[in-house]
PDB file of C-alpha atoms in Angstrom:
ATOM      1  CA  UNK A  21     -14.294  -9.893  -0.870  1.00  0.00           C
ATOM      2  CA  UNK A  22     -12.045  -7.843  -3.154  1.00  0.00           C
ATOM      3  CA  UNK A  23     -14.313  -7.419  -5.802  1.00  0.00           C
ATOM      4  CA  UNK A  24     -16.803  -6.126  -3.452  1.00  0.00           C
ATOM      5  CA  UNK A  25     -14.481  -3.688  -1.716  1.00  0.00           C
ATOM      6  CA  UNK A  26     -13.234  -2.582  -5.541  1.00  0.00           C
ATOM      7  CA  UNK A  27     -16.698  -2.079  -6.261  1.00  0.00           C
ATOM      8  CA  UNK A  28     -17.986  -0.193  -2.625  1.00  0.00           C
ATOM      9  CA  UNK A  29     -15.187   1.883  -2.002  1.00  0.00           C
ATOM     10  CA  UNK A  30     -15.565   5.749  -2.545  1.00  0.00           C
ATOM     11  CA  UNK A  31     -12.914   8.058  -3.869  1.00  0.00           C
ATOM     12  CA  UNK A  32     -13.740  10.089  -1.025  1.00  0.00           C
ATOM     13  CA  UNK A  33     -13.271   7.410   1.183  1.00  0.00           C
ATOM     14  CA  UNK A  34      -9.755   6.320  -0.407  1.00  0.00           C
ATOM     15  CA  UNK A  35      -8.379  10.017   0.333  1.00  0.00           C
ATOM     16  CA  UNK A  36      -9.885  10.812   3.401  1.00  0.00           C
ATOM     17  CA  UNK A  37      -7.863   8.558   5.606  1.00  0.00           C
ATOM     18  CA  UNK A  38     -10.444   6.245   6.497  1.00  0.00           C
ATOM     19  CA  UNK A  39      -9.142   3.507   4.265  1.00  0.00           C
ATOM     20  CA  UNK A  40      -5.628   3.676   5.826  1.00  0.00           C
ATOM     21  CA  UNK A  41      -6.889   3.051   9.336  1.00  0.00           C
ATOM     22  CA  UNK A  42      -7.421  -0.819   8.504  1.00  0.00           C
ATOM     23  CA  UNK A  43      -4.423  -3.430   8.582  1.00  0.00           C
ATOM     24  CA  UNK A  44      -5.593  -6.029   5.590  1.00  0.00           C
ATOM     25  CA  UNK A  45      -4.352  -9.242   5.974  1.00  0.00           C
ATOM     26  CA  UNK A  46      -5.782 -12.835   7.085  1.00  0.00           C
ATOM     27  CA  UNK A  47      -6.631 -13.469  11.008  1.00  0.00           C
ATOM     28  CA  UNK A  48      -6.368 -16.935  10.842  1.00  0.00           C
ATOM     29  CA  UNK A  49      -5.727 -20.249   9.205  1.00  0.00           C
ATOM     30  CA  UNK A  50      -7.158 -23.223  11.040  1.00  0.00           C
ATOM     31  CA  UNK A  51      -7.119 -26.326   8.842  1.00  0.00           C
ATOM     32  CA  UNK A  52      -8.605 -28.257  11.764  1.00  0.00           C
ATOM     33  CA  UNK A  53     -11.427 -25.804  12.795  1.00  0.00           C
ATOM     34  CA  UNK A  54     -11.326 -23.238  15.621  1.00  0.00           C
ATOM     35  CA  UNK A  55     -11.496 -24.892  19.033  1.00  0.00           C
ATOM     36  CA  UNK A  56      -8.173 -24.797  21.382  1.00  0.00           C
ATOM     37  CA  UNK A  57      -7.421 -27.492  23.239  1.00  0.00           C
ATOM     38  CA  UNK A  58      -7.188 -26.239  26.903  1.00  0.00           C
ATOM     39  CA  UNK A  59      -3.970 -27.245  27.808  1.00  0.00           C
ATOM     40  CA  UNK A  60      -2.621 -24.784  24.753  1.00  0.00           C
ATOM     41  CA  UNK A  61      -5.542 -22.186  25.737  1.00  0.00           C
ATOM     42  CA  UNK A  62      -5.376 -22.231  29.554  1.00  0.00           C
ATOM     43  CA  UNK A  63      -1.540 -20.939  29.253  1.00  0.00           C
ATOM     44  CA  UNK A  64      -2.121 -19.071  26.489  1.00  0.00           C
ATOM     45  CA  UNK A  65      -4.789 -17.122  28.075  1.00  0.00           C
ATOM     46  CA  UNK A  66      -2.518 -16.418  31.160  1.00  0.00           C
ATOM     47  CA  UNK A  67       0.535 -15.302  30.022  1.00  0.00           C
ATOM     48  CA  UNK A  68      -1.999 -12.581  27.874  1.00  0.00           C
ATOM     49  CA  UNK A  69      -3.440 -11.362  31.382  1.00  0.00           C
ATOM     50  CA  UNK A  70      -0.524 -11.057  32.911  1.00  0.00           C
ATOM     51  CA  UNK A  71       0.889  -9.213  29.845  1.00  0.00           C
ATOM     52  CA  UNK A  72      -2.217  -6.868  29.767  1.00  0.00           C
ATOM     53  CA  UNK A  73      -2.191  -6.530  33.293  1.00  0.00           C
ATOM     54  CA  UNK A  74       1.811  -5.289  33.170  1.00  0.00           C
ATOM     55  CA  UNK A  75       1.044  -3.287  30.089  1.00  0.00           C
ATOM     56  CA  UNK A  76      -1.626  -0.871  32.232  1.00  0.00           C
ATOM     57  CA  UNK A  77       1.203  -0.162  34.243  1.00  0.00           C
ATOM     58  CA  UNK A  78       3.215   1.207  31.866  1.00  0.00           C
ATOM     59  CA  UNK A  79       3.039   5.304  31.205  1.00  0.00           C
ATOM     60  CA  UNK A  80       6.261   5.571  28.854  1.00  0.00           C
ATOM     61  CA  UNK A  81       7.496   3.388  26.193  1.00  0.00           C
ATOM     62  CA  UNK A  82      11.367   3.787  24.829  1.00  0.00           C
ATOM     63  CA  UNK A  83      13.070   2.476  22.133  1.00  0.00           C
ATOM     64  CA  UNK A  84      16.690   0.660  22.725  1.00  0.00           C
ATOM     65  CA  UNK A  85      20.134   2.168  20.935  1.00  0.00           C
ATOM     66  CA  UNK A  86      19.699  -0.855  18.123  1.00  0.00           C
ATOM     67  CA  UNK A  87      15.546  -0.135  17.787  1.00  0.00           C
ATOM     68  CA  UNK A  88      16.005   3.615  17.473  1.00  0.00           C
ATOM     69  CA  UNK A  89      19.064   3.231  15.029  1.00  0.00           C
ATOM     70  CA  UNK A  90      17.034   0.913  12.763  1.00  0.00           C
ATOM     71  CA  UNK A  91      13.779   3.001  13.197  1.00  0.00           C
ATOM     72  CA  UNK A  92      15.745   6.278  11.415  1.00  0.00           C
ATOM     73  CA  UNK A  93      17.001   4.081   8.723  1.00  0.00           C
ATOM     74  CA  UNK A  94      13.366   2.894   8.016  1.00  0.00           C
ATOM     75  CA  UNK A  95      11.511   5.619   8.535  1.00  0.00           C
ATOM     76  CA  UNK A  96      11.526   7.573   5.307  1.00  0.00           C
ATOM     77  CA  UNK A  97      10.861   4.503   3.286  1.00  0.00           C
ATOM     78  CA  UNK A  98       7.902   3.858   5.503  1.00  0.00           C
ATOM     79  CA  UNK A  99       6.791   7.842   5.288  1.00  0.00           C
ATOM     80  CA  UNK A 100       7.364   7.590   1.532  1.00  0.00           C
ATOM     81  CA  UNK A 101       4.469   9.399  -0.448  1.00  0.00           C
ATOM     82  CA  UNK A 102       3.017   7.120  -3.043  1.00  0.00           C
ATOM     83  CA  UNK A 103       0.022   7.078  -5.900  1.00  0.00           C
ATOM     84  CA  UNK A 104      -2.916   5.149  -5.995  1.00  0.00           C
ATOM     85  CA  UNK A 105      -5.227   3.157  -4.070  1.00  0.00           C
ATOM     86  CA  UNK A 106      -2.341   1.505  -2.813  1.00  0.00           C
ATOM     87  CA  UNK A 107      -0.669   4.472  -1.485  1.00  0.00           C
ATOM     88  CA  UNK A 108      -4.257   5.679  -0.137  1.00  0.00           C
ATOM     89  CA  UNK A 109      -4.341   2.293   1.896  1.00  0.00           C
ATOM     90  CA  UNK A 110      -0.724   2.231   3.133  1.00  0.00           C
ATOM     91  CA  UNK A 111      -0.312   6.216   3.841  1.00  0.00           C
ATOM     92  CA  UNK A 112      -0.236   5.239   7.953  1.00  0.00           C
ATOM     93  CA  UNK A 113       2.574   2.802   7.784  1.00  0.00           C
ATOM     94  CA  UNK A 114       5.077   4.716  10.089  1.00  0.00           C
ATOM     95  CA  UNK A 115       2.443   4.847  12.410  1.00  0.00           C
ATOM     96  CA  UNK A 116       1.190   1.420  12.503  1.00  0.00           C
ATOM     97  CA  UNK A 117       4.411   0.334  12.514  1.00  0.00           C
ATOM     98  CA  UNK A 118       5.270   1.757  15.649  1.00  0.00           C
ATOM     99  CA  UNK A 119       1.773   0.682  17.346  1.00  0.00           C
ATOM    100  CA  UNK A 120       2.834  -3.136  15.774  1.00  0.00           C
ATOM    101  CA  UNK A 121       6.047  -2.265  17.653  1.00  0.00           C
ATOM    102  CA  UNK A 122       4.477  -1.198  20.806  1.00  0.00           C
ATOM    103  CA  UNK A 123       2.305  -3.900  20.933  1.00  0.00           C
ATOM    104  CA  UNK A 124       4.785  -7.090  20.459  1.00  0.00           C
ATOM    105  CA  UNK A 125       6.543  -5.019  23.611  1.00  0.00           C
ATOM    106  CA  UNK A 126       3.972  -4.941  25.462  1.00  0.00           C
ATOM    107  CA  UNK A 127       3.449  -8.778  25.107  1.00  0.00           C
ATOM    108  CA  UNK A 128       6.639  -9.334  26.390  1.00  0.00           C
ATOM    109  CA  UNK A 129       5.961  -7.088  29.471  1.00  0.00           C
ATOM    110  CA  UNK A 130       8.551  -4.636  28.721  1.00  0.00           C
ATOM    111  CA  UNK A 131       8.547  -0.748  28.568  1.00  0.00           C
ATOM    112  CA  UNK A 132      11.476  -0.980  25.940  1.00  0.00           C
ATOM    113  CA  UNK A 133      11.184  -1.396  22.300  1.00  0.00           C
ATOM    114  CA  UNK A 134      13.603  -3.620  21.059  1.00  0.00           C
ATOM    115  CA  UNK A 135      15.228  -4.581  17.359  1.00  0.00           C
ATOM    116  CA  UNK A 136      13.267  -7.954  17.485  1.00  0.00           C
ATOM    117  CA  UNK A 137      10.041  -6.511  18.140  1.00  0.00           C
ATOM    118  CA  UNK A 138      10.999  -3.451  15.278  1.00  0.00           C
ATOM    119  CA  UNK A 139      11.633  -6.634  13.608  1.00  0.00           C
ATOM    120  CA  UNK A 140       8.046  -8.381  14.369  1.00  0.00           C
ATOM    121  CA  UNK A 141       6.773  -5.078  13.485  1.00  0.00           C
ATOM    122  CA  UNK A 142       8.068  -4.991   9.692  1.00  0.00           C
ATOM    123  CA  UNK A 143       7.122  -8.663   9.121  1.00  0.00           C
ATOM    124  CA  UNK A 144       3.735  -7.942   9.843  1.00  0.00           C
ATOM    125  CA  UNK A 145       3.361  -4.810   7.603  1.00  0.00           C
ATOM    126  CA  UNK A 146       5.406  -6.592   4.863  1.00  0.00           C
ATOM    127  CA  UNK A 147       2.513  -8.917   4.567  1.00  0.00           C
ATOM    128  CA  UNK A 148      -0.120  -6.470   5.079  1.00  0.00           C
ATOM    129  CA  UNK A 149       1.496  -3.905   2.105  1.00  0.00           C
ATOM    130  CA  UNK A 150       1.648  -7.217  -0.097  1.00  0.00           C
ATOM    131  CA  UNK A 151      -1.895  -7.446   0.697  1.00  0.00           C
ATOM    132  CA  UNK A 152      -3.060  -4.167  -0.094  1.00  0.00           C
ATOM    133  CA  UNK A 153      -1.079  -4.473  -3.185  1.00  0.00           C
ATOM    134  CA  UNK A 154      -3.021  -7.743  -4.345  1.00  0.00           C
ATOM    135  CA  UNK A 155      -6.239  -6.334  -3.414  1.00  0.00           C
ATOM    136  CA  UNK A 156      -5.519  -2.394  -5.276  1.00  0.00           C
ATOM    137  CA  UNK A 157      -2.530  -3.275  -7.797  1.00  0.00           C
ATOM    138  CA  UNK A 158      -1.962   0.227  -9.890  1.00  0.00           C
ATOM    139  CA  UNK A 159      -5.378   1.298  -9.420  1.00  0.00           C
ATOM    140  CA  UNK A 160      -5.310   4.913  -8.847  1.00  0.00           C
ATOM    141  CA  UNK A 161      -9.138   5.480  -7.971  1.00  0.00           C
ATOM    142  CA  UNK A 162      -9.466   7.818 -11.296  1.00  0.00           C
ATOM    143  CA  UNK A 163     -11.621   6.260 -13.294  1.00  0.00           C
ATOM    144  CA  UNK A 164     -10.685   7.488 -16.391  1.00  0.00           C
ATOM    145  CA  UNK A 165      -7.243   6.910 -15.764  1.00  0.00           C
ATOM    146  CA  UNK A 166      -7.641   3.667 -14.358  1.00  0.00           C
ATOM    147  CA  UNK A 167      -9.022   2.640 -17.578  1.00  0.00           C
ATOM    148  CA  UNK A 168      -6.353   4.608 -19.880  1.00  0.00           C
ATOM    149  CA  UNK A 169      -3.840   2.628 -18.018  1.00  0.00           C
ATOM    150  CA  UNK A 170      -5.849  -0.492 -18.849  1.00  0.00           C
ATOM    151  CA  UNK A 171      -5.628   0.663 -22.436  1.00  0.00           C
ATOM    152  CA  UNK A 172      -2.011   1.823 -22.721  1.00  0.00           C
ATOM    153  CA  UNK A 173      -0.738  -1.975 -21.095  1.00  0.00           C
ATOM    154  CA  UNK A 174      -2.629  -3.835 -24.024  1.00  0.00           C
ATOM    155  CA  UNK A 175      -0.389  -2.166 -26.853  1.00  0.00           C
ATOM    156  CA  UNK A 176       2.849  -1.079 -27.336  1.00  0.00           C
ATOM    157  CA  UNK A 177       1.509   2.366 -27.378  1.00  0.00           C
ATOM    158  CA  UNK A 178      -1.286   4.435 -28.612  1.00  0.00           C
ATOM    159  CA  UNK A 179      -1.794   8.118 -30.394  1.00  0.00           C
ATOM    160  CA  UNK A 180      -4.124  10.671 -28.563  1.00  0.00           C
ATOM    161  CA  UNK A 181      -6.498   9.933 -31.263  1.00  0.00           C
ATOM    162  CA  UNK A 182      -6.320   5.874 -30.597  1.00  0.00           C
ATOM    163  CA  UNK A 183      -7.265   6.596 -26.836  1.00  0.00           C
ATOM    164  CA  UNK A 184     -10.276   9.169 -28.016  1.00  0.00           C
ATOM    165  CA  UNK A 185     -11.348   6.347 -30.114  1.00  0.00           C
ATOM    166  CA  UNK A 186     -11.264   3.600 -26.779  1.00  0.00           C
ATOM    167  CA  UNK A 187     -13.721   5.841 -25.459  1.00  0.00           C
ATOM    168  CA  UNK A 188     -16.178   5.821 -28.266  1.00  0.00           C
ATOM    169  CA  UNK A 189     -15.122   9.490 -28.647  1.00  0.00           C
ATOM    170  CA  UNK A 190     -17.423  10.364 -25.289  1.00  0.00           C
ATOM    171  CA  UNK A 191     -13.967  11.723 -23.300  1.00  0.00           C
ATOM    172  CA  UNK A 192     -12.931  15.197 -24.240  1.00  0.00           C
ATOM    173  CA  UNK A 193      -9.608  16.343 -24.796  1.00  0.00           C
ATOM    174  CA  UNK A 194      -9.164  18.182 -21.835  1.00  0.00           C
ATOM    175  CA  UNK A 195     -10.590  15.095 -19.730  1.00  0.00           C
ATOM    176  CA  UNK A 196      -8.064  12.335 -21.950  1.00  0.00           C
ATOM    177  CA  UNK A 197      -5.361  14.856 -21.346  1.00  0.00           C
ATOM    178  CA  UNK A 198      -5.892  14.860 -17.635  1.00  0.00           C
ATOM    179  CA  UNK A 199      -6.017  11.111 -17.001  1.00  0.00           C
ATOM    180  CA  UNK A 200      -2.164  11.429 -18.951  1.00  0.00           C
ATOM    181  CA  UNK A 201      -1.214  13.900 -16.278  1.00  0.00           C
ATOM    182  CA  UNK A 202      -2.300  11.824 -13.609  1.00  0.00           C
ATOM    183  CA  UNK A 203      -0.601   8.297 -15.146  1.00  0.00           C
ATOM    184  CA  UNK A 204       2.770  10.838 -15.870  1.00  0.00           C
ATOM    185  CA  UNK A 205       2.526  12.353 -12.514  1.00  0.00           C
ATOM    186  CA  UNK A 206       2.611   8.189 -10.535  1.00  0.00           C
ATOM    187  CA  UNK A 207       5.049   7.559 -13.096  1.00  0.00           C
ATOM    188  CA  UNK A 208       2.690   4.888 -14.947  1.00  0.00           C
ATOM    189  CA  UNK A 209       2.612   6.168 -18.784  1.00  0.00           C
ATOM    190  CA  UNK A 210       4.787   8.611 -20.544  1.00  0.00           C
ATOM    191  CA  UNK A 211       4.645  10.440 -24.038  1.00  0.00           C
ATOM    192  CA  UNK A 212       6.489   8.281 -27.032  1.00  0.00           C
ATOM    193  CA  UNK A 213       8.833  10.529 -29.003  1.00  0.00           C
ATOM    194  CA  UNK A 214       7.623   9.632 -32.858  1.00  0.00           C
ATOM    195  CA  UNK A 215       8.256  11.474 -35.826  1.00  0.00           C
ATOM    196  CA  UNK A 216       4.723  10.595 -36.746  1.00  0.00           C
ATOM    197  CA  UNK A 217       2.301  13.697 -38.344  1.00  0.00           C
ATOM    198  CA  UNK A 218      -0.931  14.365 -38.639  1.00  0.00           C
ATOM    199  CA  UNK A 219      -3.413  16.067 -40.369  1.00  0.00           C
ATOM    200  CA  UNK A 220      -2.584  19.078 -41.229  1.00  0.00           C
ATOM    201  CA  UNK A 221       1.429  18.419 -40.873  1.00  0.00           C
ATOM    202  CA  UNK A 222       0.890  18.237 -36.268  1.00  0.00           C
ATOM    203  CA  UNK A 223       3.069  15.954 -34.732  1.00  0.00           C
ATOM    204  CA  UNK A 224       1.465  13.061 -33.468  1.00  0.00           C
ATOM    205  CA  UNK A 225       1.559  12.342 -29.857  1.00  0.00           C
ATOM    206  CA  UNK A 226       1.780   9.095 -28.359  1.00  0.00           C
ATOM    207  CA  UNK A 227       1.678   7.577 -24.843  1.00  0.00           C
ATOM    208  CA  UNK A 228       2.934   3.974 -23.827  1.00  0.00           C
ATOM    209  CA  UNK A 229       2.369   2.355 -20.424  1.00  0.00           C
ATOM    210  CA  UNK A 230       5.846   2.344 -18.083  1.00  0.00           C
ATOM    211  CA  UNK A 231       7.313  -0.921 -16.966  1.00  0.00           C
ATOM    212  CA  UNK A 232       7.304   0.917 -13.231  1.00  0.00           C
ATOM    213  CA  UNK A 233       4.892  -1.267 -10.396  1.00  0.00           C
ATOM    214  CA  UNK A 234       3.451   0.626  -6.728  1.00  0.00           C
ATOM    215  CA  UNK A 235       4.428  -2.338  -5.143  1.00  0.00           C
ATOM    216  CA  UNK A 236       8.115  -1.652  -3.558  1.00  0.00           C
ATOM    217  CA  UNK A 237      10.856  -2.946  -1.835  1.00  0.00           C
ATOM    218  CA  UNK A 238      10.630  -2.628   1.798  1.00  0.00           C
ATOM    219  CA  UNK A 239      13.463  -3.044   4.152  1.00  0.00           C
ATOM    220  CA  UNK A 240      14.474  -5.823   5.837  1.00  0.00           C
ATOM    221  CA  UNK A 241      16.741  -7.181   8.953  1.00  0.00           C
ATOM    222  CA  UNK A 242      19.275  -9.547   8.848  1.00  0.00           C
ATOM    223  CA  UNK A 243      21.122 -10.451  11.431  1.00  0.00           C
ATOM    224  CA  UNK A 244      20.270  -7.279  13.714  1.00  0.00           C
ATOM    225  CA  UNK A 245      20.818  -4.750  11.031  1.00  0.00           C
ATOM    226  CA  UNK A 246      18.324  -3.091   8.519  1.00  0.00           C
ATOM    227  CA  UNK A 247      18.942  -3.860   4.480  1.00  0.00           C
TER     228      UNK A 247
END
């Protein structure tokens, strides 16, 4: 569930690469149970064996003109660094993009990569990002910031002292000041200007939550070209 993968998953595991090896989406949706009747199975079944039995056959895999055009347009929004959980679980996209692109080949017996199955590719990963970004949201993995950012969305913003205070004073500075860098750094929180002073005469410094999201815009075809 996603509450129990929130809860089990280890920084370490988030940045190692292990959590980017898994496509999340859902398998299957049967509203009348599981069972196939055999005259959709039986052909089914066959046209996979003879695709699998083709696809052993095949050393070298090539893109068409229209594939490879549309795969350099995509490709550095697919390569794109990103923060957070979310862009620990979709660092591998260019890469299991091309194996979703391989594969829908493959199933139609053919060594060549084509626009539609480019195409069939980027569906599939659109709904697996979309997944991955219902499951993670703007979590970053930091604790600390993670809850700053939790902090800074409740109000319209908040001093240094005011996030000190969230804490029950048991952050220090240097730790509070940190978690800032980290939410400035993915573009989630930035410093207020204010003409606000403390005590004695300091400027006060403020931070409000950005209106910016992880989730973003991926590219699209229509009608045989990428938008």
């Amino acid at each position: 569930t996603i509450e129990e993968l929130r809860r089990e998953l280890t920084r370490t595991e988030a940045a190692n690469g292990f959590l980017n090896r898994f496509l999340v989406c859902r398998a299957q949706l049967l509203p009348e149970g599981g069972h196939l009747p055999d005259a959709d199975r039986v052909p089914l079944a066959d046209a996979f064996s003879l695709a699998v039995a083709r696809a052993k056959q095949i050393t070298t895999m090539r893109r068409d003109a229209a594939a490879t055009l549309a795969w350099r347009e995509i490709y550095p929004e697919l390569s794109a660094e990103r923060p957070g959980l979310l862009g620990a679980a979709t660092a591998r996209a260019e890469a299991h993009v091309l194996r979703l692109s391989m594969l829908y080949a493959l199933l139609d017996m053919s060594a060549t990569i084509t626009a539609t199955h480019l195409e069939a590719a980027l569906a599939l990963w659109t709904y697996i990002h979309d997944s991955a970004a219902f499951i993670f949201g703007q979590d970053l993995g930091d604790p600390i910031a993670d809850e700053l950012l939790e902090a800074l969305q409740s109000a319209p913003s908040l001093s240094r002292t005011e996030l000190r205070d969230h804490f029950g004073r048991n952050r220090g500075a240097e730790e509070i000041s940190r978690a800032l860098r980290v939410l400035a750094g993915a573009g989630l929180a930035e410093q207020v200007p204010t003409p606000e002073t403390g005590e004695p005469g300091r400027p006060v410094e403020r931070w409000r939550a950005t209106t910016k999201t992880t989730k973003t815009t991926k590219p699209r075809f229509e009608g045989g070209y990428v938008v």
